[in-house]
Short mmCIF file of C-alpha atoms in Angstrom, two decimals:
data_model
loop_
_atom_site.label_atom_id
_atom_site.label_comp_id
_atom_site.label_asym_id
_atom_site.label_seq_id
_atom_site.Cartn_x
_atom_site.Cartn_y
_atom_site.Cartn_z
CA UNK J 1 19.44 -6.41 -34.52
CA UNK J 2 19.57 -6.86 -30.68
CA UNK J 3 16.13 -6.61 -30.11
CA UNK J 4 15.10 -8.70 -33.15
CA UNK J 5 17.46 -11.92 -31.41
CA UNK J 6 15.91 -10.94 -28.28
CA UNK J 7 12.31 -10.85 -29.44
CA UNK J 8 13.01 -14.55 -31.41
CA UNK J 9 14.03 -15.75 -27.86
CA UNK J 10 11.22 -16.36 -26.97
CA UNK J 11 9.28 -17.35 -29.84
CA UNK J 12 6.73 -19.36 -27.52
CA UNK J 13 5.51 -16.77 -25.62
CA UNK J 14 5.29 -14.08 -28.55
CA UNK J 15 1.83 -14.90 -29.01
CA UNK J 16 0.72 -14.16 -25.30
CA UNK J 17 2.46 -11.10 -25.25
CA UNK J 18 1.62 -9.29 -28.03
CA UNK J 19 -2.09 -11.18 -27.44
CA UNK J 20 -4.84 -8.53 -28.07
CA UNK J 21 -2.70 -5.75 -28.29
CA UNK J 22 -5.56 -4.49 -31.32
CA UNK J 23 -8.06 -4.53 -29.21
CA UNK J 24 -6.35 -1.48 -27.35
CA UNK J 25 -7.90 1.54 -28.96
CA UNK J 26 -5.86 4.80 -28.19
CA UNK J 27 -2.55 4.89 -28.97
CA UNK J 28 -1.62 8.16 -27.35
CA UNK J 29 -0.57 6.03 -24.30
CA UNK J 30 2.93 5.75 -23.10
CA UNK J 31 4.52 2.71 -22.70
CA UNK J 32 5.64 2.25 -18.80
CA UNK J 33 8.46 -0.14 -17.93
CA UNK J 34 8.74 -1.66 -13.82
CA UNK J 35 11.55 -3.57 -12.90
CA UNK J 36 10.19 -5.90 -10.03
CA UNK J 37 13.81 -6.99 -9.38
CA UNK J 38 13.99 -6.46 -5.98
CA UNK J 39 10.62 -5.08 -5.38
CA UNK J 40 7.91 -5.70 -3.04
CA UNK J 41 5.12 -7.63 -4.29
CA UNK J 42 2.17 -5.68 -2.96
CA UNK J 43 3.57 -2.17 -2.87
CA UNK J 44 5.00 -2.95 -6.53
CA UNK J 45 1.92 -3.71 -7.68
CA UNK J 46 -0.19 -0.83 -6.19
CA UNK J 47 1.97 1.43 -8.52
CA UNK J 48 1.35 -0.73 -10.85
CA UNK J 49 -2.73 -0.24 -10.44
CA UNK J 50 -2.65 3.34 -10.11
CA UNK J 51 -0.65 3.84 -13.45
CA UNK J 52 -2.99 1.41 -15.25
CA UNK J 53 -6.08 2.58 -14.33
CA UNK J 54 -4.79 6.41 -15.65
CA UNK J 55 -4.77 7.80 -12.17
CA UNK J 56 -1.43 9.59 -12.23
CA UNK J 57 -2.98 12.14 -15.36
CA UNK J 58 -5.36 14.87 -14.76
CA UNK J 59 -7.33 13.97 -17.68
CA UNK J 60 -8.51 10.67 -15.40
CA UNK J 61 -12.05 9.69 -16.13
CA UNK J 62 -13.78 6.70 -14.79
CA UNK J 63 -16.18 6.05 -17.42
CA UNK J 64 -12.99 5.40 -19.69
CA UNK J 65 -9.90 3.82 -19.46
CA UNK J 66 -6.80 5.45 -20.31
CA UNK J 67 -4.21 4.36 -18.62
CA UNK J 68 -0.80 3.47 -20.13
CA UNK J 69 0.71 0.10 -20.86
CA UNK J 70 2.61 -1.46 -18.42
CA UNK J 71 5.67 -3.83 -19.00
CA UNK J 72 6.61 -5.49 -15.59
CA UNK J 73 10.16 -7.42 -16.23
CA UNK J 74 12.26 -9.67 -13.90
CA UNK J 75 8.94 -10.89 -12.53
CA UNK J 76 10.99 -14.12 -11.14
CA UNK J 77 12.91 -11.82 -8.70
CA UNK J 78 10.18 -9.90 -6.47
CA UNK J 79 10.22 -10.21 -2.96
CA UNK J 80 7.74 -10.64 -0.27
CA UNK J 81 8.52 -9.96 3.19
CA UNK J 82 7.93 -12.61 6.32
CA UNK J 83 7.22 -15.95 5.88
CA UNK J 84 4.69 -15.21 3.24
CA UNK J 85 7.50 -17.51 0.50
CA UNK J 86 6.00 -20.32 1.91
CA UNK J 87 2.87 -19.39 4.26
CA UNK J 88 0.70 -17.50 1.28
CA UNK J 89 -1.61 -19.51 -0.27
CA UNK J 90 -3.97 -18.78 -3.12
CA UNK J 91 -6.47 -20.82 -2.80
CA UNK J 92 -9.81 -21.31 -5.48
CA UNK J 93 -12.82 -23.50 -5.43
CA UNK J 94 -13.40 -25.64 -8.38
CA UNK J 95 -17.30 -25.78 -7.80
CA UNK J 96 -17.16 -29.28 -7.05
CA UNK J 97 -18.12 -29.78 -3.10
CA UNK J 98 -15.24 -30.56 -1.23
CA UNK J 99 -12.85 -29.28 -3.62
CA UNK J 100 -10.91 -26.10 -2.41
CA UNK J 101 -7.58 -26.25 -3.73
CA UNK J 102 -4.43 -24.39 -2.69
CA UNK J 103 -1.39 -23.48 -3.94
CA UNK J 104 1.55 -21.59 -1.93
CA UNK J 105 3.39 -19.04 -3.50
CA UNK J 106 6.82 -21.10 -3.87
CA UNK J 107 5.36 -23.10 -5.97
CA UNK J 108 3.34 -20.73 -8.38
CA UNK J 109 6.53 -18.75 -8.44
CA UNK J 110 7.86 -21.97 -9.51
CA UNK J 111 5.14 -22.66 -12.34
CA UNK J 112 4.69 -19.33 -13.37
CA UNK J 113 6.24 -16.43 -11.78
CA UNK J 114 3.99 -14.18 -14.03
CA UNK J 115 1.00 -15.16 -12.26
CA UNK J 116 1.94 -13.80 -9.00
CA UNK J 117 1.90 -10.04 -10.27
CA UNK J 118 -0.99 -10.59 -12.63
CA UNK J 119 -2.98 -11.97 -9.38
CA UNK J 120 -2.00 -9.13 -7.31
CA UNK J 121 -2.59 -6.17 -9.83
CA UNK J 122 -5.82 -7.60 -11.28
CA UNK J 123 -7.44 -7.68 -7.23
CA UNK J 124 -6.32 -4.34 -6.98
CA UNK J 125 -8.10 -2.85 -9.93
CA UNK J 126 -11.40 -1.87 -9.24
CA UNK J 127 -14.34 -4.78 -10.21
CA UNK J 128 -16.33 -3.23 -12.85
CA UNK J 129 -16.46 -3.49 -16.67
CA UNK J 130 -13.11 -2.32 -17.49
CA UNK J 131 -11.32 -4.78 -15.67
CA UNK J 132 -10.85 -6.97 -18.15
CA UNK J 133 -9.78 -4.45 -21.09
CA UNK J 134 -6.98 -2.91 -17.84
CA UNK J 135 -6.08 -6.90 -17.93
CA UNK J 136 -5.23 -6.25 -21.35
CA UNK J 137 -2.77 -3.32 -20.81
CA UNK J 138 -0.43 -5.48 -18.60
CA UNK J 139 2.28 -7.79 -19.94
CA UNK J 140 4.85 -9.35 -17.63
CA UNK J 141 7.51 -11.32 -18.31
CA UNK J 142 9.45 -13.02 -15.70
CA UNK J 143 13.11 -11.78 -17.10
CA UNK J 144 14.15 -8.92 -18.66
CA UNK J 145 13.39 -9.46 -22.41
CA UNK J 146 10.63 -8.30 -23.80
CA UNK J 147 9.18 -7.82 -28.02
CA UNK J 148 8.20 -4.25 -27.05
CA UNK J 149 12.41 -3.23 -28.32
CA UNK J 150 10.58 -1.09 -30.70
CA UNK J 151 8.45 1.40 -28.85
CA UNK J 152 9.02 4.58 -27.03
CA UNK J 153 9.63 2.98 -23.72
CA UNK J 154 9.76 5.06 -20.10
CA UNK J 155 11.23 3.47 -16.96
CA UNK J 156 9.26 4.01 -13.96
CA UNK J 157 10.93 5.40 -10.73
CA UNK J 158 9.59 3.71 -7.84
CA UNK J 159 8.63 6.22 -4.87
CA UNK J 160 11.40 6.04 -1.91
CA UNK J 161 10.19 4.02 0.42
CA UNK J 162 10.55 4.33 4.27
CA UNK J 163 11.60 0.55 5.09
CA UNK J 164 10.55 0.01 8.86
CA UNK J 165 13.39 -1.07 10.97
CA UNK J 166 13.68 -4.44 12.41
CA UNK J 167 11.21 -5.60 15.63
CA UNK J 168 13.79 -5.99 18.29
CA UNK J 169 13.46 -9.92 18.61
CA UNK J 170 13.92 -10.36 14.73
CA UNK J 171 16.78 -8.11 14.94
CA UNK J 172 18.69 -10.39 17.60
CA UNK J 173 17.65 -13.01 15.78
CA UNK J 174 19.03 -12.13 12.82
CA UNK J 175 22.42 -11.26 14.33
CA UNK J 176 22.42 -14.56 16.02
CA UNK J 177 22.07 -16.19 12.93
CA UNK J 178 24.65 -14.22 11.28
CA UNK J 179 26.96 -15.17 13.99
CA UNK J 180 26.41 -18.42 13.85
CA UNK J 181 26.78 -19.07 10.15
CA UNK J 182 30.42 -16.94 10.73
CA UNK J 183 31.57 -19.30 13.72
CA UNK J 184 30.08 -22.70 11.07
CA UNK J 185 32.89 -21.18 8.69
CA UNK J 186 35.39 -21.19 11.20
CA UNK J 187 33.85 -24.33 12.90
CA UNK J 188 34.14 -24.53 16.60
CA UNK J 189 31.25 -26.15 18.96
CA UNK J 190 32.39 -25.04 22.12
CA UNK J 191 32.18 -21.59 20.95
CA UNK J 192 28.54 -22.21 19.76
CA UNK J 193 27.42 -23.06 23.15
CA UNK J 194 29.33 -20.22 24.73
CA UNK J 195 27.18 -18.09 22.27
CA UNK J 196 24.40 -18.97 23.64
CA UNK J 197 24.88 -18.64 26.99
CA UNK J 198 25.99 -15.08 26.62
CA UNK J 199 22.51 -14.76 24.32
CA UNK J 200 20.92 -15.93 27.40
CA UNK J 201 22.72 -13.81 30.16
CA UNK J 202 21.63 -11.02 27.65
CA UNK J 203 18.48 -11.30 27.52
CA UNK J 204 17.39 -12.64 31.10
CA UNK M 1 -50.27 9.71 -13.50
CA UNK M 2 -52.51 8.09 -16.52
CA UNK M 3 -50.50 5.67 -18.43
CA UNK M 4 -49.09 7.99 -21.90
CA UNK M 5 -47.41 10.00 -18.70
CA UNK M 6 -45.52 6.67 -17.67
CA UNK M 7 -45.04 5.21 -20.91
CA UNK M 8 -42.74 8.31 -21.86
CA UNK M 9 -40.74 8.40 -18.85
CA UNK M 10 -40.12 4.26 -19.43
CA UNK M 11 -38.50 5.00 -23.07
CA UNK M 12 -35.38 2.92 -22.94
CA UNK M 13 -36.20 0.55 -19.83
CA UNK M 14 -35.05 -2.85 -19.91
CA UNK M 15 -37.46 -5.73 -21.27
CA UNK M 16 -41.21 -5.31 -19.93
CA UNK M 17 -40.82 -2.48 -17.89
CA UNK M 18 -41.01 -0.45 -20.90
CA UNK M 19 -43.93 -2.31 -22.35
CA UNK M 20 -46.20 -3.00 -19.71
CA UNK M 21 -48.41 -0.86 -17.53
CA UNK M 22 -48.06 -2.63 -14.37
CA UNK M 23 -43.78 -3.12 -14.51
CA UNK M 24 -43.66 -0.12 -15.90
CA UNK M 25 -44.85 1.89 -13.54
CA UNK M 26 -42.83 0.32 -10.84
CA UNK M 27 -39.82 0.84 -12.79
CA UNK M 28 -40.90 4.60 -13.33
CA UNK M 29 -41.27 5.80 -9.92
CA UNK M 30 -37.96 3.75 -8.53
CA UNK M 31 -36.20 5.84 -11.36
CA UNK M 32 -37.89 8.92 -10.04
CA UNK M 33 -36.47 8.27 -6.50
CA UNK M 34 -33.11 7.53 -8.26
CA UNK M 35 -33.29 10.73 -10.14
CA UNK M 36 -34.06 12.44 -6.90
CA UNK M 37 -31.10 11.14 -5.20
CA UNK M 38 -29.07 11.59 -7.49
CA UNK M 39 -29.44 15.05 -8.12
CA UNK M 40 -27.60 15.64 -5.00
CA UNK M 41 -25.05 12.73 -5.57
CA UNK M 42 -23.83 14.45 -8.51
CA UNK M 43 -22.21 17.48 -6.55
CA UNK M 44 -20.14 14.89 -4.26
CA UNK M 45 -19.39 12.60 -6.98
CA UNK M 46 -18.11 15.62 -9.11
CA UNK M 47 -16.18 17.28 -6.19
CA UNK M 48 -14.63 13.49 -6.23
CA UNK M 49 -13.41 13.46 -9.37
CA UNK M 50 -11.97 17.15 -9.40
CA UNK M 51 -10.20 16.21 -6.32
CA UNK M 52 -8.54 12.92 -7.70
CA UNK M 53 -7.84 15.01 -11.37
CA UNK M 54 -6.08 17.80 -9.00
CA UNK M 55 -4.30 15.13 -6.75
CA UNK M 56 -3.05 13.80 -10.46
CA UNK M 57 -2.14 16.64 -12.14
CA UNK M 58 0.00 18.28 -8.61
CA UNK M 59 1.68 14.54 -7.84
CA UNK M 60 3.20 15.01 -11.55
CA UNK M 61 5.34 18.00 -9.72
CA UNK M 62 5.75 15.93 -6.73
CA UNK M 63 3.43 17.47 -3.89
CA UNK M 64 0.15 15.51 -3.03
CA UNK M 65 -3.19 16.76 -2.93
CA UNK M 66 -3.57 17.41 0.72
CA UNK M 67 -0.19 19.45 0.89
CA UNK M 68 -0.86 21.47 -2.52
CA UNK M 69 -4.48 22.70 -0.66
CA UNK M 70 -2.93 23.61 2.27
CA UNK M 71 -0.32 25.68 0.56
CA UNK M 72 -3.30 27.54 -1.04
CA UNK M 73 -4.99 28.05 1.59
CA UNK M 74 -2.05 29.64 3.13
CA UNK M 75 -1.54 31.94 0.26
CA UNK M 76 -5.00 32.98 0.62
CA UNK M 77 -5.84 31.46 -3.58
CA UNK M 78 -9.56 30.73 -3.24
CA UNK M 79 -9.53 29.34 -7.06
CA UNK M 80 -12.38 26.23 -6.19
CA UNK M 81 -11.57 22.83 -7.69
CA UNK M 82 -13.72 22.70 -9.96
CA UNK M 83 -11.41 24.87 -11.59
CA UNK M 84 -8.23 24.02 -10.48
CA UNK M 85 -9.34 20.83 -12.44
CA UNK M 86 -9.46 22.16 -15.50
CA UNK M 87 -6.36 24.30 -15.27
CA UNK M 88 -4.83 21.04 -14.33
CA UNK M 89 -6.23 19.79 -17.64
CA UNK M 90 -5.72 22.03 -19.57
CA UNK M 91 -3.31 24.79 -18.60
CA UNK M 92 -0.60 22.73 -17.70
CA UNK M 93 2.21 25.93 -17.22
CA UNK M 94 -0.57 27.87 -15.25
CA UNK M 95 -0.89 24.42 -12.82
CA UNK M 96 2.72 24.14 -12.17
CA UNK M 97 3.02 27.94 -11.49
CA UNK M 98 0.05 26.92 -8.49
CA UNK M 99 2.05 24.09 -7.55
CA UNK M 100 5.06 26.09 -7.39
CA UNK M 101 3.35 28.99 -4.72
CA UNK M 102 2.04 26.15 -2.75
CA UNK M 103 5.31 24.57 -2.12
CA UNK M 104 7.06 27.97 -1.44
CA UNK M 105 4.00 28.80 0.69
CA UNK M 106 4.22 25.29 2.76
CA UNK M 107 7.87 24.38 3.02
CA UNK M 108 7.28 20.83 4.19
CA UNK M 109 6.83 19.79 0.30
CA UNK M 110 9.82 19.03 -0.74
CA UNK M 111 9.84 15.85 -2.74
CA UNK M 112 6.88 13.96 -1.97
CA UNK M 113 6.69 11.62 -3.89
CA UNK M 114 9.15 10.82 -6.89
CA UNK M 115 10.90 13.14 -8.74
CA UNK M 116 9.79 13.53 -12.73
CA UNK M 117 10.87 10.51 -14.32
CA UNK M 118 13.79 10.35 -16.82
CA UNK M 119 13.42 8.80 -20.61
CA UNK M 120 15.48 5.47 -20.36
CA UNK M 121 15.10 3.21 -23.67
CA UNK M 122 18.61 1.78 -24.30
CA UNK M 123 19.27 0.86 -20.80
CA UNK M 124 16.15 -1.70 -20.78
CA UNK M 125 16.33 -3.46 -24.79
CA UNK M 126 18.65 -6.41 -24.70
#
């Protein structure tokens, strides 16, 4: 009942996701669930490669693809690291001279957040003639409903990741900012500028 | 090499070089030298792909290739990969037994990389 509301959600996108989903021959293949809430884009999708091109089973062969499908959710939520929100371009060449366009991740995320992880998976795959069919195996959906209610689904545990501890300079300047948006709350200028000039004696 | 020699080694060429003399026996001696090459490119590639179907099947139990090796080498195992490969494939008790002296024999293996994965289908459906 609860998956048939949620799979009428979202009765425009049914098509694309269950899109070619004959063409797949095997269906020995598991289904794999990611949740990119909270994930990193790049090191998300490098799992994501290695599970669809079969490379986590021992029965791997390159001449055949066999890895399992992969259902990314909360696609709208994945993070990137930096300035990269607004500094990462994708950028494409229409063939026409003069006319290399560009689009920054802020706003593909706003036009469609799927794209993002599509993009990213499909460059890591390797470029030969099952590319396309891997393309196939990979449905995203930028929250967390999804048709697939009725399969034999498997969450995917991400590896622990070793997060690399704040640079020095970002680190103060992340604690200045936190200090500063505490002192806005309480609202005091002449406290602002004494801030600062401790910051300074600090650092000099 | 008279041209019935050539003919039957171009079976299966693409376009002309199967039909005429002159392509044809271009085509023939490039796929010689190919052959040639090959020949020994066949025992890397191969090693490859044992490797990567060993570093598979042992990152299922959570130790990576290069750690599961050195465990066997400790243990003095000198099983090759062509056939740790296909005990990975196809004796999958006998594989985790392996797995299991290398980590005892190498004690920096603890959990590598994730731990087996846990069957989670109500917590995802809306």
């Amino acid at each position: 009942m609860a998956s048939q509301a949620a799979s009428s959600a979202f009765n425009g996108n049914m098509k694309k996701a269950l899109a070619g989903l004959k063409r797949i021959n095997l269906d020995g293949l598991r289904w794999r669930v990611f949740d990119a809430k909270g994930q990193v884009l790049g090191r998300l999708a490098s799992q994501i490669s290695t599970v669809i091109q079969g490379k986590d089973k021992p029965t791997y062969a390159p001449y055949r693809d066999d890895g399992d499908m992969c259902i990314v959710l909360n696609a709208k939520d994945v993070h990137v690291t930096g300035k990269k929100m607004t500094d990462k371009f994708y950028r494409w060449h229409t063939g026409y001279i003069g006319h290399l366009k560009e689009r920054s991740l802020k706003d593909q995320m706003a036009k469609d957040p799927t794209e993002v992880i599509r993009k990213a998976v499909l460059r890591m795959l390797p470029r030969n003639k099952l590319r396309d069919d891997r393309d196939l195996k990979l449905r995203i959906f930028p929250d967390s409903e999804h048709p697939f209610g009725d399969r034999p689904l498997e969450a995917y545990v991400m590896p622990p990741r070793r997060v690399r501890e704040m640079q020095p300079r970002a680190r103060r300047a992340m604690i200045r900012a936190q200090k500063k948006a505490e002192q806005q709350e309480q609202g005091g200028n002449d406290k602002r500028k004494g801030k600062k000039r401790e910051v300074e004696a600090e650092l000099t | 090499m008279n041209k019935k020699k050539i003919f039957k080694l171009a079976k299966g060429f693409r376009g002309r070089a199967k039909n005429c003399i002159r392509i044809a026996r271009e085509r023939v001696e490039k796929a010689l030298q190919y052959s040639y090459r090959d020949r020994r490119n066949k025992k890397r590639d191969m090693r490859s792909l044992w490797i990567q179907r060993i570093n598979a099947g042992t990152r299922q139990h959570g130790v990576n290739y290069g750690n599961f090796m050195h465990g066997l080498m400790k243990e003095n195992i000198q099983l090759n990969r062509k056939v740790l490969s296909e005990i990975s494939m196809h004796e999958p008790y006998s594989f985790k037994a392996l797995v299991d002296i290398s980590r005892d024999a190498f004690p920096g293996n603890k959990n590598v990389v994730h731990p087996p994965r846990k069957v989670d289908i109500s917590a995802l459906n809306v």
